[in-house]
mmCIF file of C-alpha atoms in Angstrom:
data_model
loop_
_atom_site.group_PDB
_atom_site.id
_atom_site.type_symbol
_atom_site.label_atom_id
_atom_site.label_comp_id
_atom_site.label_asym_id
_atom_site.label_seq_id
_atom_site.Cartn_x
_atom_site.Cartn_y
_atom_site.Cartn_z
ATOM 1 C CA MET A 1 0.000 0.000 0.000
ATOM 2 C CA LYS A 2 2.280 2.593 -1.238
ATOM 3 C CA GLY A 3 0.330 4.478 -3.896
ATOM 4 C CA ILE A 4 -0.023 7.997 -2.540
ATOM 5 C CA ALA A 5 1.386 7.564 0.935
ATOM 6 C CA ALA A 6 3.890 10.358 0.650
ATOM 7 C CA GLY A 7 1.259 12.803 -0.514
ATOM 8 C CA ILE A 8 -1.379 12.195 2.087
ATOM 9 C CA GLY A 9 -1.395 14.507 5.057
ATOM 10 C CA VAL A 10 -3.007 13.676 8.352
ATOM 11 C CA VAL A 11 -5.844 15.476 10.035
ATOM 12 C CA VAL A 12 -5.610 16.435 13.686
ATOM 13 C CA LEU A 13 -8.973 15.731 15.261
ATOM 14 C CA SER A 14 -10.113 17.632 18.327
ATOM 15 C CA PRO A 15 -11.888 15.415 20.859
ATOM 16 C CA LEU A 16 -15.290 16.606 22.031
ATOM 17 C CA LEU A 17 -18.001 15.007 24.074
ATOM 18 C CA LEU A 18 -19.606 12.056 22.329
ATOM 19 C CA ALA A 19 -23.340 12.654 21.890
ATOM 20 C CA GLY A 20 -25.299 11.082 24.687
ATOM 21 C CA THR A 21 -22.165 9.901 26.532
ATOM 22 C CA ALA A 22 -19.108 11.246 28.254
ATOM 23 C CA MET A 23 -16.779 9.625 25.735
ATOM 24 C CA MET A 24 -14.199 11.357 23.563
ATOM 25 C CA MET A 25 -11.982 10.476 20.647
ATOM 26 C CA ALA A 26 -9.074 12.233 19.010
ATOM 27 C CA SER A 27 -6.809 11.422 16.122
ATOM 28 C CA SER A 28 -3.227 10.440 16.758
ATOM 29 C CA SER A 29 -0.482 12.963 17.322
ATOM 30 C CA GLU A 30 1.842 10.386 15.756
ATOM 31 C CA ALA A 31 -0.027 10.809 12.495
ATOM 32 C CA SER A 32 -0.696 14.537 12.719
ATOM 33 C CA THR A 33 2.355 16.027 11.049
ATOM 34 C CA THR A 34 0.743 17.907 8.167
ATOM 35 C CA ALA A 35 -2.425 19.761 7.343
ATOM 36 C CA SER A 36 -5.707 18.134 6.412
ATOM 37 C CA PHE A 37 -5.692 16.110 3.216
ATOM 38 C CA SER A 38 -7.327 18.331 0.641
ATOM 39 C CA GLY A 39 -8.657 15.780 -1.789
ATOM 40 C CA CYS A 40 -10.510 12.464 -1.936
ATOM 41 C CA LEU A 41 -9.372 9.060 -3.040
ATOM 42 C CA THR A 42 -11.695 8.454 -5.954
ATOM 43 C CA GLY A 43 -11.692 5.998 -8.791
ATOM 44 C CA ILE A 44 -10.561 3.131 -6.557
ATOM 45 C CA ASP A 45 -10.446 -0.115 -8.548
ATOM 46 C CA THR A 46 -12.281 -2.556 -6.271
ATOM 47 C CA ALA A 47 -11.216 -5.592 -8.306
ATOM 48 C CA GLU A 48 -7.582 -4.543 -8.002
ATOM 49 C CA VAL A 49 -7.952 -3.934 -4.257
ATOM 50 C CA THR A 50 -9.512 -7.385 -3.886
ATOM 51 C CA LYS A 51 -6.582 -8.943 -5.733
ATOM 52 C CA GLU A 52 -4.031 -7.148 -3.577
ATOM 53 C CA VAL A 53 -5.863 -7.886 -0.299
ATOM 54 C CA THR A 54 -6.151 -11.555 -1.205
ATOM 55 C CA LYS A 55 -2.476 -11.649 -2.129
ATOM 56 C CA LEU A 56 -1.427 -10.353 1.298
ATOM 57 C CA LEU A 57 -3.831 -12.559 3.229
ATOM 58 C CA ASP A 58 -2.445 -15.522 1.299
ATOM 59 C CA GLY A 59 1.005 -14.777 2.664
ATOM 60 C CA ALA A 60 2.570 -12.274 0.263
ATOM 61 C CA SER A 61 5.006 -9.715 1.678
ATOM 62 C CA GLY A 62 3.628 -6.253 2.269
ATOM 63 C CA LYS A 63 6.364 -4.978 -0.029
ATOM 64 C CA ASP A 64 4.662 -6.770 -2.905
ATOM 65 C CA VAL A 65 1.191 -5.382 -2.192
ATOM 66 C CA HIS A 66 0.129 -1.976 -3.511
ATOM 67 C CA ILE A 67 -3.170 -0.246 -2.756
ATOM 68 C CA GLN A 68 -3.758 3.443 -3.310
ATOM 69 C CA GLY A 69 -3.970 5.221 0.043
ATOM 70 C CA LEU A 70 -2.187 2.564 2.102
ATOM 71 C CA ASP A 71 1.537 2.571 2.744
ATOM 72 C CA LEU A 72 1.803 -0.147 5.419
ATOM 73 C CA PRO A 73 -0.315 -2.983 4.005
ATOM 74 C CA ALA A 74 1.154 -5.689 6.232
ATOM 75 C CA GLU A 75 -0.228 -3.800 9.242
ATOM 76 C CA GLN A 76 -3.213 -1.994 7.782
ATOM 77 C CA ILE A 77 -4.980 -4.832 5.952
ATOM 78 C CA PRO A 78 -5.064 -7.207 8.962
ATOM 79 C CA ASN A 79 -6.485 -4.362 11.062
ATOM 80 C CA ALA A 80 -9.144 -3.692 8.427
ATOM 81 C CA GLN A 81 -9.834 -7.427 8.384
ATOM 82 C CA THR A 82 -10.417 -7.386 12.137
ATOM 83 C CA ILE A 83 -12.812 -4.444 11.822
ATOM 84 C CA VAL A 84 -14.830 -6.230 9.124
ATOM 85 C CA ALA A 85 -14.856 -9.568 10.943
ATOM 86 C CA THR A 86 -15.998 -7.937 14.175
ATOM 87 C CA GLY A 87 -18.743 -6.095 12.326
ATOM 88 C CA ILE A 88 -19.956 -9.299 10.693
ATOM 89 C CA SER A 89 -19.953 -11.136 14.020
ATOM 90 C CA LEU A 90 -22.093 -8.370 15.540
ATOM 91 C CA ASP A 91 -24.467 -8.363 12.544
ATOM 92 C CA VAL A 92 -23.497 -4.798 11.666
ATOM 93 C CA PRO A 93 -24.585 -4.046 8.071
ATOM 94 C CA LYS A 94 -21.995 -3.520 5.347
ATOM 95 C CA LYS A 95 -22.391 0.257 5.544
ATOM 96 C CA GLY A 96 -21.483 0.204 9.227
ATOM 97 C CA GLN A 97 -18.301 -1.718 8.428
ATOM 98 C CA ILE A 98 -17.399 0.852 5.757
ATOM 99 C CA ILE A 99 -17.957 3.667 8.256
ATOM 100 C CA ALA A 100 -15.707 1.907 10.765
ATOM 101 C CA ILE A 101 -12.881 1.419 8.255
ATOM 102 C CA ALA A 102 -13.125 5.027 7.056
ATOM 103 C CA THR A 103 -13.019 6.211 10.654
ATOM 104 C CA ALA A 104 -9.968 4.107 11.482
ATOM 105 C CA MET A 105 -8.243 5.371 8.333
ATOM 106 C CA GLN A 106 -8.777 8.959 9.431
ATOM 107 C CA GLU A 107 -7.942 8.413 13.088
ATOM 108 C CA SER A 108 -4.910 6.130 12.867
ATOM 109 C CA ARG A 109 -4.353 5.225 9.205
ATOM 110 C CA LEU A 110 -5.514 1.740 10.252
ATOM 111 C CA ARG A 111 -2.618 1.375 12.685
ATOM 112 C CA ASN A 112 -2.937 0.148 16.266
ATOM 113 C CA LEU A 113 -1.153 3.164 17.739
ATOM 114 C CA ASN A 114 0.417 3.218 21.193
ATOM 115 C CA SER A 115 -0.250 6.926 21.645
ATOM 116 C CA GLY A 116 -2.097 9.893 20.252
ATOM 117 C CA ASP A 117 -3.635 13.199 21.266
ATOM 118 C CA ARG A 118 -3.666 13.227 25.069
ATOM 119 C CA ASP A 119 -4.432 9.615 26.078
ATOM 120 C CA SER A 120 -5.886 8.488 22.722
ATOM 121 C CA LEU A 121 -4.936 4.966 21.675
ATOM 122 C CA GLY A 122 -5.491 2.287 19.081
ATOM 123 C CA LEU A 123 -7.257 2.074 15.753
ATOM 124 C CA PHE A 124 -10.008 4.547 16.599
ATOM 125 C CA GLN A 125 -7.978 6.712 19.002
ATOM 126 C CA GLN A 126 -10.295 5.973 21.892
ATOM 127 C CA ARG A 127 -9.482 7.501 25.274
ATOM 128 C CA PRO A 128 -9.388 5.549 28.562
ATOM 129 C CA SER A 129 -10.071 8.784 30.457
ATOM 130 C CA GLN A 130 -13.366 9.159 28.591
ATOM 131 C CA GLY A 131 -14.780 5.743 29.400
ATOM 132 C CA TRP A 132 -13.863 3.759 26.281
ATOM 133 C CA GLY A 133 -12.078 1.120 28.351
ATOM 134 C CA THR A 134 -8.642 0.498 29.778
ATOM 135 C CA ALA A 135 -5.550 1.193 27.707
ATOM 136 C CA GLN A 136 -5.023 -2.551 27.344
ATOM 137 C CA GLN A 137 -8.594 -3.084 26.154
ATOM 138 C CA ILE A 138 -8.458 -0.231 23.647
ATOM 139 C CA ARG A 139 -5.237 -1.618 22.219
ATOM 140 C CA ASP A 140 -7.099 -4.857 21.415
ATOM 141 C CA PRO A 141 -8.408 -4.281 17.854
ATOM 142 C CA VAL A 142 -11.428 -6.511 18.448
ATOM 143 C CA TYR A 143 -12.454 -4.679 21.609
ATOM 144 C CA ALA A 144 -11.875 -1.286 19.998
ATOM 145 C CA SER A 145 -13.960 -2.279 16.990
ATOM 146 C CA GLU A 146 -16.785 -3.543 19.191
ATOM 147 C CA ARG A 147 -16.870 -0.281 21.128
ATOM 148 C CA PHE A 148 -16.961 1.773 17.941
ATOM 149 C CA TYR A 149 -19.811 -0.306 16.514
ATOM 150 C CA LYS A 150 -21.808 -0.099 19.735
ATOM 151 C CA ALA A 151 -21.478 3.688 19.706
ATOM 152 C CA LEU A 152 -22.427 3.839 16.011
ATOM 153 C CA LEU A 153 -25.515 1.678 16.488
ATOM 154 C CA LYS A 154 -26.765 4.129 19.115
ATOM 155 C CA VAL A 155 -26.750 6.978 16.594
ATOM 156 C CA ASP A 156 -30.337 7.549 15.508
ATOM 157 C CA GLY A 157 -30.712 7.148 11.754
ATOM 158 C CA TRP A 158 -27.056 6.376 11.071
ATOM 159 C CA GLN A 159 -27.907 4.107 8.125
ATOM 160 C CA GLN A 160 -29.523 7.028 6.299
ATOM 161 C CA MET A 161 -26.530 9.308 6.874
ATOM 162 C CA LYS A 162 -23.556 9.789 4.610
ATOM 163 C CA VAL A 163 -20.474 7.859 5.718
ATOM 164 C CA THR A 164 -18.728 10.986 6.947
ATOM 165 C CA GLN A 165 -21.848 12.160 8.809
ATOM 166 C CA ALA A 166 -22.224 8.850 10.646
ATOM 167 C CA ALA A 167 -18.533 8.742 11.535
ATOM 168 C CA GLN A 168 -18.701 12.318 12.787
ATOM 169 C CA ALA A 169 -21.758 11.505 14.907
ATOM 170 C CA VAL A 170 -19.586 9.064 16.836
ATOM 171 C CA GLN A 171 -16.255 10.902 16.756
ATOM 172 C CA LYS A 172 -17.411 14.536 17.163
ATOM 173 C CA SER A 173 -14.294 15.715 15.354
ATOM 174 C CA GLY A 174 -13.192 19.275 14.795
ATOM 175 C CA TYR A 175 -12.977 18.324 11.106
ATOM 176 C CA PRO A 176 -16.438 16.878 10.402
ATOM 177 C CA ASP A 177 -15.829 16.307 6.703
ATOM 178 C CA ALA A 178 -12.471 14.555 7.104
ATOM 179 C CA TYR A 179 -13.873 11.036 6.911
ATOM 180 C CA ALA A 180 -15.301 11.516 3.415
ATOM 181 C CA GLN A 181 -11.881 11.220 1.783
ATOM 182 C CA TRP A 182 -11.650 7.558 2.793
ATOM 183 C CA GLU A 183 -15.099 6.368 1.734
ATOM 184 C CA ASP A 184 -14.118 4.846 -1.619
ATOM 185 C CA LEU A 185 -11.086 3.080 -0.157
ATOM 186 C CA ALA A 186 -13.096 1.838 2.837
ATOM 187 C CA THR A 187 -15.818 0.546 0.518
ATOM 188 C CA ALA A 188 -13.295 -1.354 -1.590
ATOM 189 C CA LEU A 189 -11.533 -2.793 1.458
ATOM 190 C CA GLN A 190 -14.798 -3.934 3.031
ATOM 191 C CA LYS A 191 -15.889 -5.691 -0.131
ATOM 192 C CA ALA A 192 -12.507 -7.337 -0.668
ATOM 193 C CA ILE A 193 -12.146 -8.502 2.925
ATOM 194 C CA ALA A 194 -15.749 -9.694 3.372
ATOM 195 C CA ALA A 195 -15.254 -11.907 0.315
ATOM 196 C CA THR A 196 -12.500 -13.792 2.162
ATOM 197 C CA PHE A 197 -14.845 -14.874 4.944
ATOM 198 C CA PRO A 198 -16.967 -17.986 4.464
ATOM 199 C CA ASN A 199 -20.676 -17.172 4.256
ATOM 200 C CA ALA A 200 -20.122 -13.518 5.119
ATOM 201 C CA ASP A 201 -23.123 -12.639 2.965
ATOM 202 C CA LYS A 202 -25.753 -15.076 4.066
ATOM 203 C CA ASP A 203 -28.277 -15.686 1.316
ATOM 204 C CA GLU A 204 -31.620 -15.942 3.038
ATOM 205 C CA SER A 205 -33.143 -17.291 -0.142
ATOM 206 C CA ALA A 206 -30.508 -19.982 -0.566
ATOM 207 C CA LYS A 207 -31.661 -23.497 -1.264
ATOM 208 C CA ASP A 208 -33.293 -25.003 1.775
ATOM 209 C CA THR A 209 -32.254 -28.530 0.869
ATOM 210 C CA LYS A 210 -32.267 -30.609 4.013
ATOM 211 C CA ASP A 211 -29.732 -33.196 4.963
ATOM 212 C CA LYS A 212 -31.994 -35.950 6.245
ATOM 213 C CA ASP A 213 -29.226 -37.584 8.208
ATOM 214 C CA ALA A 214 -28.472 -34.282 9.928
ATOM 215 C CA GLU A 215 -32.126 -33.542 10.534
ATOM 216 C CA SER A 216 -32.672 -36.831 12.309
ATOM 217 C CA ALA A 217 -29.342 -36.869 14.113
ATOM 218 C CA SER A 218 -30.693 -35.757 17.456
ATOM 219 C CA GLY A 219 -33.458 -38.322 17.235
ATOM 220 C CA GLY A 220 -35.432 -36.521 19.910
ATOM 221 C CA CYS A 221 -33.175 -38.063 22.529
ATOM 222 C CA ALA A 222 -30.847 -36.532 25.059
ATOM 223 C CA PRO A 223 -27.405 -37.846 26.055
ATOM 224 C CA ASP A 224 -27.142 -39.884 29.231
ATOM 225 C CA LYS A 225 -25.001 -37.287 31.028
ATOM 226 C CA ASP A 226 -25.781 -33.579 30.875
ATOM 227 C CA GLY A 227 -22.729 -32.100 32.590
ATOM 228 C CA THR A 228 -24.590 -30.781 35.616
ATOM 229 C CA SER A 229 -22.496 -32.869 38.008
ATOM 230 C CA PHE A 230 -19.582 -30.465 37.483
ATOM 231 C CA GLY A 231 -21.567 -27.488 38.767
ATOM 232 C CA ARG A 232 -20.764 -24.002 37.515
ATOM 233 C CA ILE A 233 -17.815 -24.034 35.098
ATOM 234 C CA PRO A 234 -15.743 -20.800 35.061
ATOM 235 C CA GLU A 235 -15.235 -19.621 31.483
ATOM 236 C CA GLY A 236 -11.950 -20.770 30.011
ATOM 237 C CA SER A 237 -11.295 -23.419 32.656
ATOM 238 C CA VAL A 238 -11.418 -27.211 32.861
ATOM 239 C CA PRO A 239 -14.021 -28.489 35.332
ATOM 240 C CA LYS A 240 -12.478 -30.033 38.403
ATOM 241 C CA GLY A 241 -12.446 -33.787 38.071
ATOM 242 C CA TYR A 242 -12.826 -33.943 34.299
ATOM 243 C CA LYS A 243 -10.645 -36.355 32.351
ATOM 244 C CA ILE A 244 -10.975 -37.440 28.754
ATOM 245 C CA PRO A 245 -12.700 -40.844 28.900
ATOM 246 C CA LYS A 246 -10.280 -43.773 28.646
ATOM 247 C CA ASP A 247 -12.273 -45.364 25.841
ATOM 248 C CA ALA A 248 -12.091 -42.237 23.631
ATOM 249 C CA ASP A 249 -10.759 -42.811 20.135
ATOM 250 C CA PRO A 250 -7.043 -41.815 20.076
ATOM 251 C CA LYS A 251 -7.659 -39.250 17.351
ATOM 252 C CA ALA A 252 -10.609 -37.793 19.240
ATOM 253 C CA ARG A 253 -8.392 -37.601 22.315
ATOM 254 C CA LYS A 254 -5.783 -35.632 20.355
ATOM 255 C CA ALA A 255 -8.442 -33.270 18.999
ATOM 256 C CA ILE A 256 -9.938 -32.669 22.440
ATOM 257 C CA GLU A 257 -6.528 -32.120 24.025
ATOM 258 C CA TRP A 258 -5.572 -29.589 21.355
ATOM 259 C CA ALA A 259 -8.889 -27.759 21.695
ATOM 260 C CA MET A 260 -8.413 -27.585 25.463
ATOM 261 C CA HIS A 261 -5.122 -25.782 24.944
ATOM 262 C CA GLN A 262 -7.130 -22.948 23.356
ATOM 263 C CA LEU A 263 -9.304 -22.455 26.451
ATOM 264 C CA GLY A 264 -9.558 -18.830 27.521
ATOM 265 C CA THR A 265 -8.581 -17.367 24.150
ATOM 266 C CA LEU A 266 -11.076 -14.847 22.787
ATOM 267 C CA TYR A 267 -13.465 -15.745 19.987
ATOM 268 C CA GLN A 268 -12.889 -14.113 16.607
ATOM 269 C CA TRP A 269 -15.433 -14.468 13.817
ATOM 270 C CA GLY A 270 -13.589 -15.641 10.731
ATOM 271 C CA GLY A 271 -10.434 -16.343 12.756
ATOM 272 C CA SER A 272 -8.257 -19.183 11.481
ATOM 273 C CA CYS A 273 -7.501 -20.676 14.933
ATOM 274 C CA THR A 274 -3.887 -21.113 13.838
ATOM 275 C CA ASP A 275 -2.423 -18.923 16.597
ATOM 276 C CA SER A 276 -5.115 -18.259 19.170
ATOM 277 C CA HIS A 277 -2.623 -17.134 21.815
ATOM 278 C CA GLY A 278 -0.805 -14.778 19.444
ATOM 279 C CA PRO A 279 -1.153 -11.011 18.919
ATOM 280 C CA ASP A 280 -3.125 -11.173 15.643
ATOM 281 C CA PRO A 281 -6.879 -11.372 16.352
ATOM 282 C CA MET A 282 -7.411 -13.252 13.091
ATOM 283 C CA GLY A 283 -5.279 -16.091 14.450
ATOM 284 C CA ARG A 284 -7.937 -16.695 17.117
ATOM 285 C CA CYS A 285 -10.733 -19.232 16.801
ATOM 286 C CA ASP A 286 -14.355 -19.137 15.808
ATOM 287 C CA CYS A 287 -16.540 -22.180 16.372
ATOM 288 C CA SER A 288 -15.854 -24.016 13.128
ATOM 289 C CA SER A 289 -12.155 -23.155 12.855
ATOM 290 C CA LEU A 290 -11.665 -24.548 16.378
ATOM 291 C CA MET A 291 -13.135 -27.841 15.171
ATOM 292 C CA GLN A 292 -11.131 -27.746 11.948
ATOM 293 C CA GLN A 293 -7.783 -27.094 13.608
ATOM 294 C CA ALA A 294 -8.363 -29.478 16.510
ATOM 295 C CA TYR A 295 -8.938 -32.342 14.087
ATOM 296 C CA ALA A 296 -6.129 -31.156 11.799
ATOM 297 C CA HIS A 297 -3.775 -31.792 14.727
ATOM 298 C CA ALA A 298 -5.225 -35.288 14.944
ATOM 299 C CA GLY A 299 -4.555 -35.902 11.258
ATOM 300 C CA ILE A 300 -8.139 -35.452 10.052
ATOM 301 C CA LYS A 301 -9.102 -32.820 7.495
ATOM 302 C CA LEU A 302 -12.371 -30.956 7.989
ATOM 303 C CA THR A 303 -13.943 -28.223 5.888
ATOM 304 C CA ARG A 304 -14.106 -24.686 7.240
ATOM 305 C CA THR A 305 -17.714 -23.772 8.086
ATOM 306 C CA THR A 306 -20.585 -25.113 10.126
ATOM 307 C CA TYR A 307 -22.634 -25.307 6.927
ATOM 308 C CA THR A 308 -20.178 -27.812 5.461
ATOM 309 C CA GLN A 309 -19.015 -29.530 8.643
ATOM 310 C CA VAL A 310 -22.580 -30.654 9.255
ATOM 311 C CA ASN A 311 -22.113 -32.944 6.248
ATOM 312 C CA GLU A 312 -18.773 -34.389 7.391
ATOM 313 C CA GLY A 313 -18.501 -38.010 8.531
ATOM 314 C CA LYS A 314 -21.775 -39.648 9.460
ATOM 315 C CA ALA A 315 -24.852 -38.664 11.433
ATOM 316 C CA VAL A 316 -25.335 -40.176 14.881
ATOM 317 C CA SER A 317 -27.987 -39.848 17.554
ATOM 318 C CA ALA A 318 -27.486 -37.470 20.455
ATOM 319 C CA LYS A 319 -28.145 -40.359 22.825
ATOM 320 C CA ASP A 320 -25.122 -42.203 21.409
ATOM 321 C CA LEU A 321 -22.547 -39.430 21.701
ATOM 322 C CA LYS A 322 -18.865 -40.283 21.863
ATOM 323 C CA PRO A 323 -15.919 -38.011 22.662
ATOM 324 C CA GLY A 324 -14.932 -36.093 19.545
ATOM 325 C CA ASP A 325 -18.415 -35.920 17.998
ATOM 326 C CA LEU A 326 -19.363 -32.564 16.493
ATOM 327 C CA ILE A 327 -22.560 -31.083 17.933
ATOM 328 C CA PHE A 328 -24.509 -28.456 15.976
ATOM 329 C CA SER A 329 -26.989 -25.874 17.230
ATOM 330 C CA ARG A 330 -28.677 -22.574 16.259
ATOM 331 C CA GLY A 331 -30.210 -22.080 12.845
ATOM 332 C CA THR A 332 -31.517 -25.295 11.271
ATOM 333 C CA ALA A 333 -30.251 -28.843 11.018
ATOM 334 C CA ALA A 334 -29.390 -28.264 7.362
ATOM 335 C CA ARG A 335 -27.745 -24.884 8.005
ATOM 336 C CA PRO A 336 -26.596 -24.734 11.628
ATOM 337 C CA GLU A 337 -24.911 -21.583 12.891
ATOM 338 C CA HIS A 338 -22.799 -23.090 15.670
ATOM 339 C CA VAL A 339 -20.695 -26.157 16.374
ATOM 340 C CA GLY A 340 -18.890 -27.602 19.377
ATOM 341 C CA MET A 341 -17.036 -30.801 20.206
ATOM 342 C CA TYR A 342 -18.319 -33.370 22.670
ATOM 343 C CA MET A 343 -15.713 -34.177 25.328
ATOM 344 C CA GLY A 344 -17.520 -36.964 27.140
ATOM 345 C CA GLU A 345 -18.993 -36.735 30.642
ATOM 346 C CA GLY A 346 -21.746 -34.443 29.389
ATOM 347 C CA LEU A 347 -19.379 -31.620 28.399
ATOM 348 C CA VAL A 348 -18.810 -29.672 25.168
ATOM 349 C CA ILE A 349 -15.883 -27.446 24.199
ATOM 350 C CA GLU A 350 -16.751 -24.453 22.016
ATOM 351 C CA ALA A 351 -15.753 -21.027 20.758
ATOM 352 C CA PRO A 352 -19.109 -19.390 21.523
ATOM 353 C CA ARG A 353 -19.344 -15.843 20.169
ATOM 354 C CA THR A 354 -17.712 -12.417 20.028
ATOM 355 C CA SER A 355 -16.284 -11.196 23.362
ATOM 356 C CA LYS A 356 -16.428 -14.710 24.830
ATOM 357 C CA PRO A 357 -13.480 -17.104 25.251
ATOM 358 C CA VAL A 358 -13.113 -20.703 24.149
ATOM 359 C CA ARG A 359 -14.834 -22.562 26.959
ATOM 360 C CA ILE A 360 -16.369 -25.800 28.209
ATOM 361 C CA THR A 361 -20.122 -25.940 28.758
ATOM 362 C CA PRO A 362 -22.576 -28.612 29.923
ATOM 363 C CA ILE A 363 -24.486 -30.252 27.121
ATOM 364 C CA LYS A 364 -27.748 -29.429 28.891
ATOM 365 C CA ASP A 365 -27.256 -25.876 27.603
ATOM 366 C CA TRP A 366 -27.267 -27.050 23.977
ATOM 367 C CA ALA A 367 -30.332 -27.322 21.747
ATOM 368 C CA ILE A 368 -28.892 -30.071 19.554
ATOM 369 C CA LEU A 369 -29.864 -29.919 15.888
ATOM 370 C CA ALA A 370 -27.398 -32.449 14.545
ATOM 371 C CA VAL A 371 -24.461 -34.634 15.528
ATOM 372 C CA ARG A 372 -21.694 -35.805 13.209
ATOM 373 C CA ARG A 373 -18.983 -38.370 13.855
ATOM 374 C CA VAL A 374 -15.942 -37.580 11.734
ATOM 375 C CA LEU A 375 -13.737 -40.499 12.790
#
């Protein structure tokens, strides 16, 4: 992302009270070295942006990726990816994701900054002193994105506003028109990044073909153990007294053990689960990538999404669960929205949803739509 980097100045935003709250934001002093950018990035080639974004996300060096308006692609694109993924996980419409990217471009140039005007930090230059969270929280791109979206969704009529108007309603900047310059780039980035996520655009009119095996998997029966004997299970912990059953298939044992090593790591929609303890939010797990990677470490290849994993292996009844079985819930049996792994003893390990960690829950809390045995 080198195109016009040298020619783009940075706007200094003055923090004011956020409407309806006591929150403030300001753009980074690290980025505020020149006067406001006087023009707009227009004529962005979305197809070209998509190609370049895909190239970087597939492992290309940032030096080989060029997008007009971005000069640090290796840092900026993953941050934009986190903003989009967080928006999708919170069911924020596409326009809201575009607003968020445009805002982060103006505030930090899509960099997770350690400092800024006064105590401003992170992608959106949120201020701990104004109630946005602790410095550590604000420096977490997922948390920062969530807080921005929550503030945006409280703005009355934001979906009917122009991008710059909606961003300004949240930021209350001294330069209310500054966000407009990034709209085309933000639109192209959102489209390119959303396309890399499985089922990001859910087609409500998609074929409703039912997998009869999946539909009948639960069989109207409940498993013998429901996990209540362990009492309350603190999130991210292993219940006292739990051990993987001795008769568990060796590959299921490996998958369960690997999944347990991810306990306590935060959920990330669209995350690959390849480095859940690392600094990149997109290395964290969502429900289906946790299943995919757990079984990959046991030598078994699974597809990426709940919609496809529900067709893996064979259907079994919920009353005949074995450790390692995949349990599906939410949505429908043919198109479930969530998946977890049965651990035996009435327990399930899962990556539940945004802001929650990988955790173990009792199976009594699951409305089972389908069960698949992939061994």
